[in-house]
Amino acid sequence: MGSVFATRYYYLKYFHSNNNRKLNLKKINYFILTKSIGISLNIVSFVAPKKASQIAYSLFSEPRKGRLKRKQLPFFLSEAMRETAQFNTSNFEVYRWKGSGKTILLVHGWESNTMRWEKILPFLQSTGYTILAIDAPAHGLSDGKEFTVPKYAQLLHEICKKYNPEIIIGHSIGGTACIYYQYKYKYPKIEKLIILGAPSDLRVLLENFYSLLSLNARVRTNFELLFEKKIEQPIALFSGQLFCEVIEINGLLVYDTDDKIVLLKEAEKYKRAWKNAEYIQTNGLGHSMQDSNLYEQIVAYIKK
């Protein structure tokens, strides 16, 4: 541990800017935390391999942020028509901005919530359509501790059966859940899917997770056995690219060149597989993709 503290001292001494000092200290602390967790799991795996895999699964599937408080909702959410829907004994928050004609369903991603749609909402409301949004399992005001794409897709199916949206917009892993939902349930009333910066292959996400924690082969193997039981499907086959090969509805794919979380190579996988999808590539928006010009392009696609 002495070398660890020596490294921290080095960074604090030689980064002169206060902003750089805080930023780099945060990075160092995060590095130390993740590697410490990984070392602990690697040690536990030799004496209690199932326990190590269960802890790894919790780290992978339980979000640590993205919650909302009912008494502190921002105005645009508090003014929405809100409903608490129940599915599998859990409560899920549904927000609705009433319009006429069609319904657009908004599906956020990991460690996020319906707040992420605040800037795009006025643009979508210009269509005159009803706008519907949900907080994912273990996010926002919804119940739960665990988040997986199949669990999210199950919730989407219940929401779609009740509210009958024709258009779905999904961001990040929420976009992956939308694609998986249409692949599995083939809901006939969905006309268009709009996917923003969604990862394709589960294997890519897992390898990033393993690398972050420096997990050994023993933890990885047991973790994957547990994970496949949870999703009821081999990890190799859990791929948005494969799902898109059988999706027949129209779609719009949007990816950004400066996205450091979901790289453009994930977009290429979808483009090759989804025969009815159009593609927009943005620059400088990062993973959040908050931009008025993009919103206008999305609205134009919706109205086509």
PDB file of C-alpha atoms in Angstrom:
ATOM      1  CA  MET A   1       0.000   0.000   0.000  1.00  0.00           C
ATOM      2  CA  GLY A   2       2.976   2.332   0.510  1.00  0.00           C
ATOM      3  CA  SER A   3       3.484   2.601  -3.249  1.00  0.00           C
ATOM      4  CA  VAL A   4      -0.160   3.505  -3.688  1.00  0.00           C
ATOM      5  CA  PHE A   5       0.084   6.475  -1.318  1.00  0.00           C
ATOM      6  CA  ALA A   6       3.388   7.486  -2.877  1.00  0.00           C
ATOM      7  CA  THR A   7       1.679   7.590  -6.280  1.00  0.00           C
ATOM      8  CA  ARG A   8      -1.107   9.790  -4.908  1.00  0.00           C
ATOM      9  CA  TYR A   9       1.468  12.143  -3.380  1.00  0.00           C
ATOM     10  CA  TYR A  10       3.279  12.418  -6.708  1.00  0.00           C
ATOM     11  CA  TYR A  11       0.126  13.435  -8.531  1.00  0.00           C
ATOM     12  CA  LEU A  12      -0.905  15.958  -5.887  1.00  0.00           C
ATOM     13  CA  LYS A  13       2.558  17.572  -5.870  1.00  0.00           C
ATOM     14  CA  TYR A  14       3.047  18.003  -9.583  1.00  0.00           C
ATOM     15  CA  PHE A  15      -0.430  18.917 -10.855  1.00  0.00           C
ATOM     16  CA  HIS A  16      -0.479  22.687 -10.285  1.00  0.00           C
ATOM     17  CA  SER A  17      -4.038  23.510 -11.376  1.00  0.00           C
ATOM     18  CA  ASN A  18      -6.703  23.049  -8.704  1.00  0.00           C
ATOM     19  CA  ASN A  19      -9.081  21.662 -11.298  1.00  0.00           C
ATOM     20  CA  ASN A  20      -6.512  19.217 -12.601  1.00  0.00           C
ATOM     21  CA  ARG A  21      -5.605  18.252  -9.050  1.00  0.00           C
ATOM     22  CA  LYS A  22      -9.218  17.417  -8.169  1.00  0.00           C
ATOM     23  CA  LEU A  23      -9.831  15.638 -11.450  1.00  0.00           C
ATOM     24  CA  ASN A  24      -6.738  13.492 -11.245  1.00  0.00           C
ATOM     25  CA  LEU A  25      -7.216  12.712  -7.563  1.00  0.00           C
ATOM     26  CA  LYS A  26     -10.706  11.511  -8.409  1.00  0.00           C
ATOM     27  CA  LYS A  27      -9.306   9.302 -11.163  1.00  0.00           C
ATOM     28  CA  ILE A  28      -6.640   7.891  -8.850  1.00  0.00           C
ATOM     29  CA  ASN A  29      -9.183   7.137  -6.124  1.00  0.00           C
ATOM     30  CA  TYR A  30     -11.459   5.445  -8.655  1.00  0.00           C
ATOM     31  CA  PHE A  31      -8.555   3.368  -9.960  1.00  0.00           C
ATOM     32  CA  ILE A  32      -7.582   2.309  -6.446  1.00  0.00           C
ATOM     33  CA  LEU A  33     -11.178   1.439  -5.550  1.00  0.00           C
ATOM     34  CA  THR A  34     -11.884  -0.673  -8.630  1.00  0.00           C
ATOM     35  CA  LYS A  35      -8.602  -2.555  -8.473  1.00  0.00           C
ATOM     36  CA  SER A  36      -9.042  -3.172  -4.727  1.00  0.00           C
ATOM     37  CA  ILE A  37     -12.478  -4.646  -5.345  1.00  0.00           C
ATOM     38  CA  GLY A  38     -11.076  -6.836  -8.103  1.00  0.00           C
ATOM     39  CA  ILE A  39      -8.212  -8.090  -5.924  1.00  0.00           C
ATOM     40  CA  SER A  40     -10.685  -8.946  -3.155  1.00  0.00           C
ATOM     41  CA  LEU A  41     -12.942 -10.883  -5.557  1.00  0.00           C
ATOM     42  CA  ASN A  42      -9.973 -12.749  -6.994  1.00  0.00           C
ATOM     43  CA  ILE A  43      -8.928 -13.838  -3.484  1.00  0.00           C
ATOM     44  CA  VAL A  44     -12.474 -14.831  -2.495  1.00  0.00           C
ATOM     45  CA  SER A  45     -12.823 -16.905  -5.676  1.00  0.00           C
ATOM     46  CA  PHE A  46     -10.277 -19.436  -4.367  1.00  0.00           C
ATOM     47  CA  VAL A  47     -12.211 -20.173  -1.168  1.00  0.00           C
ATOM     48  CA  ALA A  48     -15.819 -19.301  -2.141  1.00  0.00           C
ATOM     49  CA  PRO A  49     -16.143 -19.147  -5.955  1.00  0.00           C
ATOM     50  CA  LYS A  50     -19.956 -18.881  -5.971  1.00  0.00           C
ATOM     51  CA  LYS A  51     -19.842 -16.030  -3.484  1.00  0.00           C
ATOM     52  CA  ALA A  52     -17.316 -14.190  -5.621  1.00  0.00           C
ATOM     53  CA  SER A  53     -19.485 -14.603  -8.729  1.00  0.00           C
ATOM     54  CA  GLN A  54     -22.581 -13.373  -6.865  1.00  0.00           C
ATOM     55  CA  ILE A  55     -20.748 -10.261  -5.696  1.00  0.00           C
ATOM     56  CA  ALA A  56     -19.467  -9.654  -9.234  1.00  0.00           C
ATOM     57  CA  TYR A  57     -22.995 -10.024 -10.586  1.00  0.00           C
ATOM     58  CA  SER A  58     -24.284  -7.484  -8.070  1.00  0.00           C
ATOM     59  CA  LEU A  59     -21.567  -5.024  -9.059  1.00  0.00           C
ATOM     60  CA  PHE A  60     -22.479  -5.472 -12.728  1.00  0.00           C
ATOM     61  CA  SER A  61     -26.276  -5.353 -12.429  1.00  0.00           C
ATOM     62  CA  GLU A  62     -27.045  -3.024  -9.505  1.00  0.00           C
ATOM     63  CA  PRO A  63     -26.883   0.701 -10.404  1.00  0.00           C
ATOM     64  CA  ARG A  64     -25.292   3.012  -7.854  1.00  0.00           C
ATOM     65  CA  LYS A  65     -26.910   6.219  -9.090  1.00  0.00           C
ATOM     66  CA  GLY A  66     -29.895   7.368 -11.125  1.00  0.00           C
ATOM     67  CA  ARG A  67     -32.484   7.536  -8.347  1.00  0.00           C
ATOM     68  CA  LEU A  68     -35.022  10.371  -7.961  1.00  0.00           C
ATOM     69  CA  LYS A  69     -36.929  11.671  -4.937  1.00  0.00           C
ATOM     70  CA  ARG A  70     -40.665  12.287  -5.208  1.00  0.00           C
ATOM     71  CA  LYS A  71     -40.495  15.497  -3.200  1.00  0.00           C
ATOM     72  CA  GLN A  72     -37.660  16.895  -5.314  1.00  0.00           C
ATOM     73  CA  LEU A  73     -38.801  16.263  -8.887  1.00  0.00           C
ATOM     74  CA  PRO A  74     -37.924  18.955 -11.438  1.00  0.00           C
ATOM     75  CA  PHE A  75     -40.830  20.962 -12.810  1.00  0.00           C
ATOM     76  CA  PHE A  76     -41.063  19.210 -16.161  1.00  0.00           C
ATOM     77  CA  LEU A  77     -41.573  15.862 -14.406  1.00  0.00           C
ATOM     78  CA  SER A  78     -43.859  17.176 -11.678  1.00  0.00           C
ATOM     79  CA  GLU A  79     -46.168  18.686 -14.316  1.00  0.00           C
ATOM     80  CA  ALA A  80     -46.453  15.379 -16.183  1.00  0.00           C
ATOM     81  CA  MET A  81     -49.327  12.999 -15.633  1.00  0.00           C
ATOM     82  CA  ARG A  82     -47.745  10.377 -13.408  1.00  0.00           C
ATOM     83  CA  GLU A  83     -48.818   6.836 -12.708  1.00  0.00           C
ATOM     84  CA  THR A  84     -47.265   4.090 -10.639  1.00  0.00           C
ATOM     85  CA  ALA A  85     -47.671   0.820 -12.519  1.00  0.00           C
ATOM     86  CA  GLN A  86     -47.151  -2.575 -10.912  1.00  0.00           C
ATOM     87  CA  PHE A  87     -45.341  -5.472 -12.541  1.00  0.00           C
ATOM     88  CA  ASN A  88     -44.092  -8.626 -10.791  1.00  0.00           C
ATOM     89  CA  THR A  89     -44.869  -7.135  -7.348  1.00  0.00           C
ATOM     90  CA  SER A  90     -42.676  -4.074  -8.091  1.00  0.00           C
ATOM     91  CA  ASN A  91     -43.806  -0.504  -8.737  1.00  0.00           C
ATOM     92  CA  PHE A  92     -42.630   1.433 -11.773  1.00  0.00           C
ATOM     93  CA  GLU A  93     -43.037   5.114 -12.483  1.00  0.00           C
ATOM     94  CA  VAL A  94     -44.702   6.203 -15.728  1.00  0.00           C
ATOM     95  CA  TYR A  95     -44.777   9.821 -16.952  1.00  0.00           C
ATOM     96  CA  ARG A  96     -47.154  11.060 -19.649  1.00  0.00           C
ATOM     97  CA  TRP A  97     -47.488  14.317 -21.543  1.00  0.00           C
ATOM     98  CA  LYS A  98     -50.850  14.160 -23.262  1.00  0.00           C
ATOM     99  CA  GLY A  99     -51.164  14.818 -26.972  1.00  0.00           C
ATOM    100  CA  SER A 100     -53.194  13.364 -29.783  1.00  0.00           C
ATOM    101  CA  GLY A 101     -52.611  10.771 -32.439  1.00  0.00           C
ATOM    102  CA  LYS A 102     -49.609   8.540 -31.895  1.00  0.00           C
ATOM    103  CA  THR A 103     -47.608   7.829 -28.746  1.00  0.00           C
ATOM    104  CA  ILE A 104     -43.825   8.051 -28.356  1.00  0.00           C
ATOM    105  CA  LEU A 105     -42.212   5.967 -25.593  1.00  0.00           C
ATOM    106  CA  LEU A 106     -38.884   7.151 -24.117  1.00  0.00           C
ATOM    107  CA  VAL A 107     -36.502   4.546 -22.677  1.00  0.00           C
ATOM    108  CA  HIS A 108     -33.436   5.782 -20.762  1.00  0.00           C
ATOM    109  CA  GLY A 109     -30.196   3.912 -20.067  1.00  0.00           C
ATOM    110  CA  TRP A 110     -27.977   2.723 -17.211  1.00  0.00           C
ATOM    111  CA  GLU A 111     -27.742   4.872 -14.068  1.00  0.00           C
ATOM    112  CA  SER A 112     -30.072   7.439 -15.589  1.00  0.00           C
ATOM    113  CA  ASN A 113     -33.805   8.229 -15.369  1.00  0.00           C
ATOM    114  CA  THR A 114     -36.561  10.161 -17.136  1.00  0.00           C
ATOM    115  CA  MET A 115     -34.695  13.404 -16.356  1.00  0.00           C
ATOM    116  CA  ARG A 116     -32.426  12.721 -19.350  1.00  0.00           C
ATOM    117  CA  TRP A 117     -35.299  13.582 -21.740  1.00  0.00           C
ATOM    118  CA  GLU A 118     -35.867  17.131 -20.479  1.00  0.00           C
ATOM    119  CA  LYS A 119     -34.163  18.912 -23.383  1.00  0.00           C
ATOM    120  CA  ILE A 120     -35.656  16.823 -26.176  1.00  0.00           C
ATOM    121  CA  LEU A 121     -39.197  16.875 -24.751  1.00  0.00           C
ATOM    122  CA  PRO A 122     -40.307  20.234 -26.274  1.00  0.00           C
ATOM    123  CA  PHE A 123     -39.143  19.067 -29.706  1.00  0.00           C
ATOM    124  CA  LEU A 124     -41.102  15.823 -29.403  1.00  0.00           C
ATOM    125  CA  GLN A 125     -44.166  17.700 -28.156  1.00  0.00           C
ATOM    126  CA  SER A 126     -44.063  19.782 -31.356  1.00  0.00           C
ATOM    127  CA  THR A 127     -45.296  16.649 -33.165  1.00  0.00           C
ATOM    128  CA  GLY A 128     -48.551  16.874 -31.231  1.00  0.00           C
ATOM    129  CA  TYR A 129     -48.123  13.253 -30.152  1.00  0.00           C
ATOM    130  CA  THR A 130     -48.497  11.879 -26.639  1.00  0.00           C
ATOM    131  CA  ILE A 131     -45.111  11.445 -24.962  1.00  0.00           C
ATOM    132  CA  LEU A 132     -44.617   8.588 -22.518  1.00  0.00           C
ATOM    133  CA  ALA A 133     -41.531   7.875 -20.393  1.00  0.00           C
ATOM    134  CA  ILE A 134     -40.649   5.297 -17.763  1.00  0.00           C
ATOM    135  CA  ASP A 135     -38.087   4.906 -15.022  1.00  0.00           C
ATOM    136  CA  ALA A 136     -36.259   1.605 -15.494  1.00  0.00           C
ATOM    137  CA  PRO A 137     -36.025  -1.048 -12.778  1.00  0.00           C
ATOM    138  CA  ALA A 138     -33.793   0.256  -9.942  1.00  0.00           C
ATOM    139  CA  HIS A 139     -33.782   3.767 -11.450  1.00  0.00           C
ATOM    140  CA  GLY A 140     -35.644   7.022 -10.915  1.00  0.00           C
ATOM    141  CA  LEU A 141     -38.741   6.417  -8.806  1.00  0.00           C
ATOM    142  CA  SER A 142     -39.073   2.753  -9.783  1.00  0.00           C
ATOM    143  CA  ASP A 143     -38.551  -0.162  -7.402  1.00  0.00           C
ATOM    144  CA  GLY A 144     -35.820  -2.748  -7.436  1.00  0.00           C
ATOM    145  CA  LYS A 145     -32.079  -3.213  -7.019  1.00  0.00           C
ATOM    146  CA  GLU A 146     -31.247  -5.183 -10.137  1.00  0.00           C
ATOM    147  CA  PHE A 147     -31.157  -4.033 -13.760  1.00  0.00           C
ATOM    148  CA  THR A 148     -30.775  -6.321 -16.768  1.00  0.00           C
ATOM    149  CA  VAL A 149     -31.819  -5.942 -20.397  1.00  0.00           C
ATOM    150  CA  PRO A 150     -34.305  -8.890 -20.243  1.00  0.00           C
ATOM    151  CA  LYS A 151     -35.887  -7.447 -17.087  1.00  0.00           C
ATOM    152  CA  TYR A 152     -36.175  -4.047 -18.762  1.00  0.00           C
ATOM    153  CA  ALA A 153     -37.679  -5.656 -21.869  1.00  0.00           C
ATOM    154  CA  GLN A 154     -40.311  -7.403 -19.747  1.00  0.00           C
ATOM    155  CA  LEU A 155     -41.316  -4.047 -18.306  1.00  0.00           C
ATOM    156  CA  LEU A 156     -41.403  -2.514 -21.792  1.00  0.00           C
ATOM    157  CA  HIS A 157     -43.775  -5.247 -22.900  1.00  0.00           C
ATOM    158  CA  GLU A 158     -46.195  -4.474 -20.084  1.00  0.00           C
ATOM    159  CA  ILE A 159     -45.994  -0.745 -20.848  1.00  0.00           C
ATOM    160  CA  CYS A 160     -46.541  -1.314 -24.567  1.00  0.00           C
ATOM    161  CA  LYS A 161     -49.566  -3.539 -23.983  1.00  0.00           C
ATOM    162  CA  LYS A 162     -51.140  -0.868 -21.788  1.00  0.00           C
ATOM    163  CA  TYR A 163     -50.271   2.341 -23.690  1.00  0.00           C
ATOM    164  CA  ASN A 164     -49.763   1.103 -27.268  1.00  0.00           C
ATOM    165  CA  PRO A 165     -46.875   3.333 -28.405  1.00  0.00           C
ATOM    166  CA  GLU A 166     -46.064   3.394 -32.106  1.00  0.00           C
ATOM    167  CA  ILE A 167     -42.600   4.920 -31.734  1.00  0.00           C
ATOM    168  CA  ILE A 168     -39.886   4.091 -29.194  1.00  0.00           C
ATOM    169  CA  ILE A 169     -36.733   6.111 -28.530  1.00  0.00           C
ATOM    170  CA  GLY A 170     -34.011   4.395 -26.500  1.00  0.00           C
ATOM    171  CA  HIS A 171     -30.693   5.743 -25.266  1.00  0.00           C
ATOM    172  CA  SER A 172     -27.588   3.679 -24.465  1.00  0.00           C
ATOM    173  CA  ILE A 173     -28.414   0.325 -22.839  1.00  0.00           C
ATOM    174  CA  GLY A 174     -32.044   1.451 -22.981  1.00  0.00           C
ATOM    175  CA  GLY A 175     -31.684   1.344 -26.760  1.00  0.00           C
ATOM    176  CA  THR A 176     -30.309  -2.187 -26.529  1.00  0.00           C
ATOM    177  CA  ALA A 177     -33.312  -3.131 -24.392  1.00  0.00           C
ATOM    178  CA  CYS A 178     -35.643  -1.703 -27.073  1.00  0.00           C
ATOM    179  CA  ILE A 179     -34.009  -3.810 -29.772  1.00  0.00           C
ATOM    180  CA  TYR A 180     -34.080  -6.912 -27.602  1.00  0.00           C
ATOM    181  CA  TYR A 181     -37.723  -6.200 -26.733  1.00  0.00           C
ATOM    182  CA  GLN A 182     -38.781  -6.040 -30.382  1.00  0.00           C
ATOM    183  CA  TYR A 183     -36.703  -9.131 -31.189  1.00  0.00           C
ATOM    184  CA  LYS A 184     -38.294 -11.183 -28.411  1.00  0.00           C
ATOM    185  CA  TYR A 185     -41.874  -9.916 -28.290  1.00  0.00           C
ATOM    186  CA  LYS A 186     -42.361  -8.631 -31.859  1.00  0.00           C
ATOM    187  CA  TYR A 187     -44.994  -6.173 -30.682  1.00  0.00           C
ATOM    188  CA  PRO A 188     -47.048  -5.483 -33.835  1.00  0.00           C
ATOM    189  CA  LYS A 189     -48.012  -1.861 -33.124  1.00  0.00           C
ATOM    190  CA  ILE A 190     -44.438  -0.556 -33.032  1.00  0.00           C
ATOM    191  CA  GLU A 191     -43.688   1.307 -36.270  1.00  0.00           C
ATOM    192  CA  LYS A 192     -40.280   2.856 -35.591  1.00  0.00           C
ATOM    193  CA  LEU A 193     -37.359   2.408 -33.214  1.00  0.00           C
ATOM    194  CA  ILE A 194     -34.945   5.307 -32.689  1.00  0.00           C
ATOM    195  CA  ILE A 195     -31.716   4.117 -31.069  1.00  0.00           C
ATOM    196  CA  LEU A 196     -29.185   6.543 -29.587  1.00  0.00           C
ATOM    197  CA  GLY A 197     -25.684   5.292 -28.779  1.00  0.00           C
ATOM    198  CA  ALA A 198     -26.668   1.732 -27.873  1.00  0.00           C
ATOM    199  CA  PRO A 199     -24.081  -1.021 -27.284  1.00  0.00           C
ATOM    200  CA  SER A 200     -24.557  -4.192 -29.299  1.00  0.00           C
ATOM    201  CA  ASP A 201     -22.759  -7.165 -27.794  1.00  0.00           C
ATOM    202  CA  LEU A 202     -23.000  -8.215 -24.167  1.00  0.00           C
ATOM    203  CA  ARG A 203     -19.544  -9.741 -24.532  1.00  0.00           C
ATOM    204  CA  VAL A 204     -18.045  -6.268 -25.085  1.00  0.00           C
ATOM    205  CA  LEU A 205     -19.675  -4.948 -21.895  1.00  0.00           C
ATOM    206  CA  LEU A 206     -18.435  -7.927 -19.902  1.00  0.00           C
ATOM    207  CA  GLU A 207     -14.861  -7.623 -21.150  1.00  0.00           C
ATOM    208  CA  ASN A 208     -14.839  -3.953 -20.162  1.00  0.00           C
ATOM    209  CA  PHE A 209     -16.135  -4.939 -16.716  1.00  0.00           C
ATOM    210  CA  TYR A 210     -13.474  -7.627 -16.315  1.00  0.00           C
ATOM    211  CA  SER A 211     -10.747  -5.230 -17.383  1.00  0.00           C
ATOM    212  CA  LEU A 212     -11.941  -2.506 -15.025  1.00  0.00           C
ATOM    213  CA  LEU A 213     -11.682  -4.809 -12.009  1.00  0.00           C
ATOM    214  CA  SER A 214      -8.819  -7.023 -13.317  1.00  0.00           C
ATOM    215  CA  LEU A 215     -10.843 -10.161 -12.567  1.00  0.00           C
ATOM    216  CA  ASN A 216      -9.173 -13.544 -12.848  1.00  0.00           C
ATOM    217  CA  ALA A 217     -10.391 -16.452 -14.989  1.00  0.00           C
ATOM    218  CA  ARG A 218     -12.016 -18.215 -12.018  1.00  0.00           C
ATOM    219  CA  VAL A 219     -14.265 -15.246 -11.211  1.00  0.00           C
ATOM    220  CA  ARG A 220     -15.088 -14.709 -14.890  1.00  0.00           C
ATOM    221  CA  THR A 221     -16.104 -18.316 -15.496  1.00  0.00           C
ATOM    222  CA  ASN A 222     -18.385 -18.569 -12.470  1.00  0.00           C
ATOM    223  CA  PHE A 223     -19.805 -15.113 -13.095  1.00  0.00           C
ATOM    224  CA  GLU A 224     -20.743 -16.031 -16.654  1.00  0.00           C
ATOM    225  CA  LEU A 225     -22.428 -19.264 -15.562  1.00  0.00           C
ATOM    226  CA  LEU A 226     -24.544 -17.245 -13.138  1.00  0.00           C
ATOM    227  CA  PHE A 227     -25.220 -14.510 -15.680  1.00  0.00           C
ATOM    228  CA  GLU A 228     -26.430 -16.938 -18.339  1.00  0.00           C
ATOM    229  CA  LYS A 229     -28.914 -18.368 -15.856  1.00  0.00           C
ATOM    230  CA  LYS A 230     -30.206 -14.868 -15.175  1.00  0.00           C
ATOM    231  CA  ILE A 231     -30.706 -13.927 -18.832  1.00  0.00           C
ATOM    232  CA  GLU A 232     -31.697 -17.471 -19.874  1.00  0.00           C
ATOM    233  CA  GLN A 233     -29.504 -17.280 -22.950  1.00  0.00           C
ATOM    234  CA  PRO A 234     -25.846 -17.901 -23.884  1.00  0.00           C
ATOM    235  CA  ILE A 235     -23.785 -14.740 -23.630  1.00  0.00           C
ATOM    236  CA  ALA A 236     -22.430 -15.256 -27.149  1.00  0.00           C
ATOM    237  CA  LEU A 237     -25.959 -15.034 -28.549  1.00  0.00           C
ATOM    238  CA  PHE A 238     -26.957 -11.962 -26.560  1.00  0.00           C
ATOM    239  CA  SER A 239     -26.128  -9.493 -29.294  1.00  0.00           C
ATOM    240  CA  GLY A 240     -28.038  -6.531 -30.659  1.00  0.00           C
ATOM    241  CA  GLN A 241     -26.528  -7.293 -34.027  1.00  0.00           C
ATOM    242  CA  LEU A 242     -28.129 -10.747 -34.028  1.00  0.00           C
ATOM    243  CA  PHE A 243     -31.412  -9.365 -32.733  1.00  0.00           C
ATOM    244  CA  CYS A 244     -31.548  -6.818 -35.560  1.00  0.00           C
ATOM    245  CA  GLU A 245     -31.221  -9.482 -38.211  1.00  0.00           C
ATOM    246  CA  VAL A 246     -34.826 -10.541 -37.573  1.00  0.00           C
ATOM    247  CA  ILE A 247     -36.311  -7.094 -36.873  1.00  0.00           C
ATOM    248  CA  GLU A 248     -38.427  -5.922 -39.798  1.00  0.00           C
ATOM    249  CA  ILE A 249     -39.666  -2.529 -38.593  1.00  0.00           C
ATOM    250  CA  ASN A 250     -38.012   0.763 -39.545  1.00  0.00           C
ATOM    251  CA  GLY A 251     -35.303   2.243 -37.383  1.00  0.00           C
ATOM    252  CA  LEU A 252     -32.977   5.194 -36.923  1.00  0.00           C
ATOM    253  CA  LEU A 253     -29.473   4.682 -35.511  1.00  0.00           C
ATOM    254  CA  VAL A 254     -27.614   7.669 -34.030  1.00  0.00           C
ATOM    255  CA  TYR A 255     -23.974   7.495 -32.908  1.00  0.00           C
ATOM    256  CA  ASP A 256     -21.371  10.126 -32.102  1.00  0.00           C
ATOM    257  CA  THR A 257     -17.698  10.162 -33.068  1.00  0.00           C
ATOM    258  CA  ASP A 258     -16.713  11.431 -29.597  1.00  0.00           C
ATOM    259  CA  ASP A 259     -18.652   8.835 -27.630  1.00  0.00           C
ATOM    260  CA  LYS A 260     -16.122   7.274 -25.250  1.00  0.00           C
ATOM    261  CA  ILE A 261     -18.639   4.848 -23.728  1.00  0.00           C
ATOM    262  CA  VAL A 262     -20.150   3.242 -26.846  1.00  0.00           C
ATOM    263  CA  LEU A 263     -17.731   3.287 -29.766  1.00  0.00           C
ATOM    264  CA  LEU A 264     -18.623   3.645 -33.438  1.00  0.00           C
ATOM    265  CA  LYS A 265     -17.788  -0.012 -34.085  1.00  0.00           C
ATOM    266  CA  GLU A 266     -20.994  -0.878 -32.229  1.00  0.00           C
ATOM    267  CA  ALA A 267     -22.885   1.247 -34.756  1.00  0.00           C
ATOM    268  CA  GLU A 268     -21.265  -0.685 -37.605  1.00  0.00           C
ATOM    269  CA  LYS A 269     -22.609  -3.943 -36.197  1.00  0.00           C
ATOM    270  CA  TYR A 270     -26.156  -2.596 -36.183  1.00  0.00           C
ATOM    271  CA  LYS A 271     -25.821  -1.028 -39.637  1.00  0.00           C
ATOM    272  CA  ARG A 272     -24.782  -4.344 -41.159  1.00  0.00           C
ATOM    273  CA  ALA A 273     -27.612  -6.281 -39.551  1.00  0.00           C
ATOM    274  CA  TRP A 274     -30.630  -3.928 -39.560  1.00  0.00           C
ATOM    275  CA  LYS A 275     -31.793  -3.720 -43.160  1.00  0.00           C
ATOM    276  CA  ASN A 276     -34.516  -1.132 -42.503  1.00  0.00           C
ATOM    277  CA  ALA A 277     -32.459   1.306 -40.419  1.00  0.00           C
ATOM    278  CA  GLU A 278     -31.267   4.786 -41.360  1.00  0.00           C
ATOM    279  CA  TYR A 279     -28.088   6.177 -39.839  1.00  0.00           C
ATOM    280  CA  ILE A 280     -27.030   9.548 -38.425  1.00  0.00           C
ATOM    281  CA  GLN A 281     -23.476  10.197 -37.234  1.00  0.00           C
ATOM    282  CA  THR A 282     -22.933  13.241 -35.039  1.00  0.00           C
ATOM    283  CA  ASN A 283     -19.739  14.920 -33.893  1.00  0.00           C
ATOM    284  CA  GLY A 284     -18.788  16.354 -30.509  1.00  0.00           C
ATOM    285  CA  LEU A 285     -21.911  15.319 -28.593  1.00  0.00           C
ATOM    286  CA  GLY A 286     -20.377  12.451 -26.656  1.00  0.00           C
ATOM    287  CA  HIS A 287     -22.559   9.743 -25.182  1.00  0.00           C
ATOM    288  CA  SER A 288     -25.338  12.020 -23.911  1.00  0.00           C
ATOM    289  CA  MET A 289     -26.271  13.255 -27.417  1.00  0.00           C
ATOM    290  CA  GLN A 290     -28.011  16.391 -26.190  1.00  0.00           C
ATOM    291  CA  ASP A 291     -28.302  18.726 -29.189  1.00  0.00           C
ATOM    292  CA  SER A 292     -31.105  20.771 -30.747  1.00  0.00           C
ATOM    293  CA  ASN A 293     -30.037  19.995 -34.327  1.00  0.00           C
ATOM    294  CA  LEU A 294     -30.170  16.290 -33.579  1.00  0.00           C
ATOM    295  CA  TYR A 295     -33.582  16.692 -31.942  1.00  0.00           C
ATOM    296  CA  GLU A 296     -34.871  18.321 -35.116  1.00  0.00           C
ATOM    297  CA  GLN A 297     -33.547  15.424 -37.195  1.00  0.00           C
ATOM    298  CA  ILE A 298     -35.261  12.949 -34.876  1.00  0.00           C
ATOM    299  CA  VAL A 299     -38.553  14.831 -35.139  1.00  0.00           C
ATOM    300  CA  ALA A 300     -38.228  14.919 -38.932  1.00  0.00           C
ATOM    301  CA  TYR A 301     -37.725  11.135 -38.942  1.00  0.00           C
ATOM    302  CA  ILE A 302     -40.749  10.637 -36.692  1.00  0.00           C
ATOM    303  CA  LYS A 303     -42.938  12.678 -39.045  1.00  0.00           C
ATOM    304  CA  LYS A 304     -41.839  10.795 -42.206  1.00  0.00           C
TER     305      LYS A 304
END
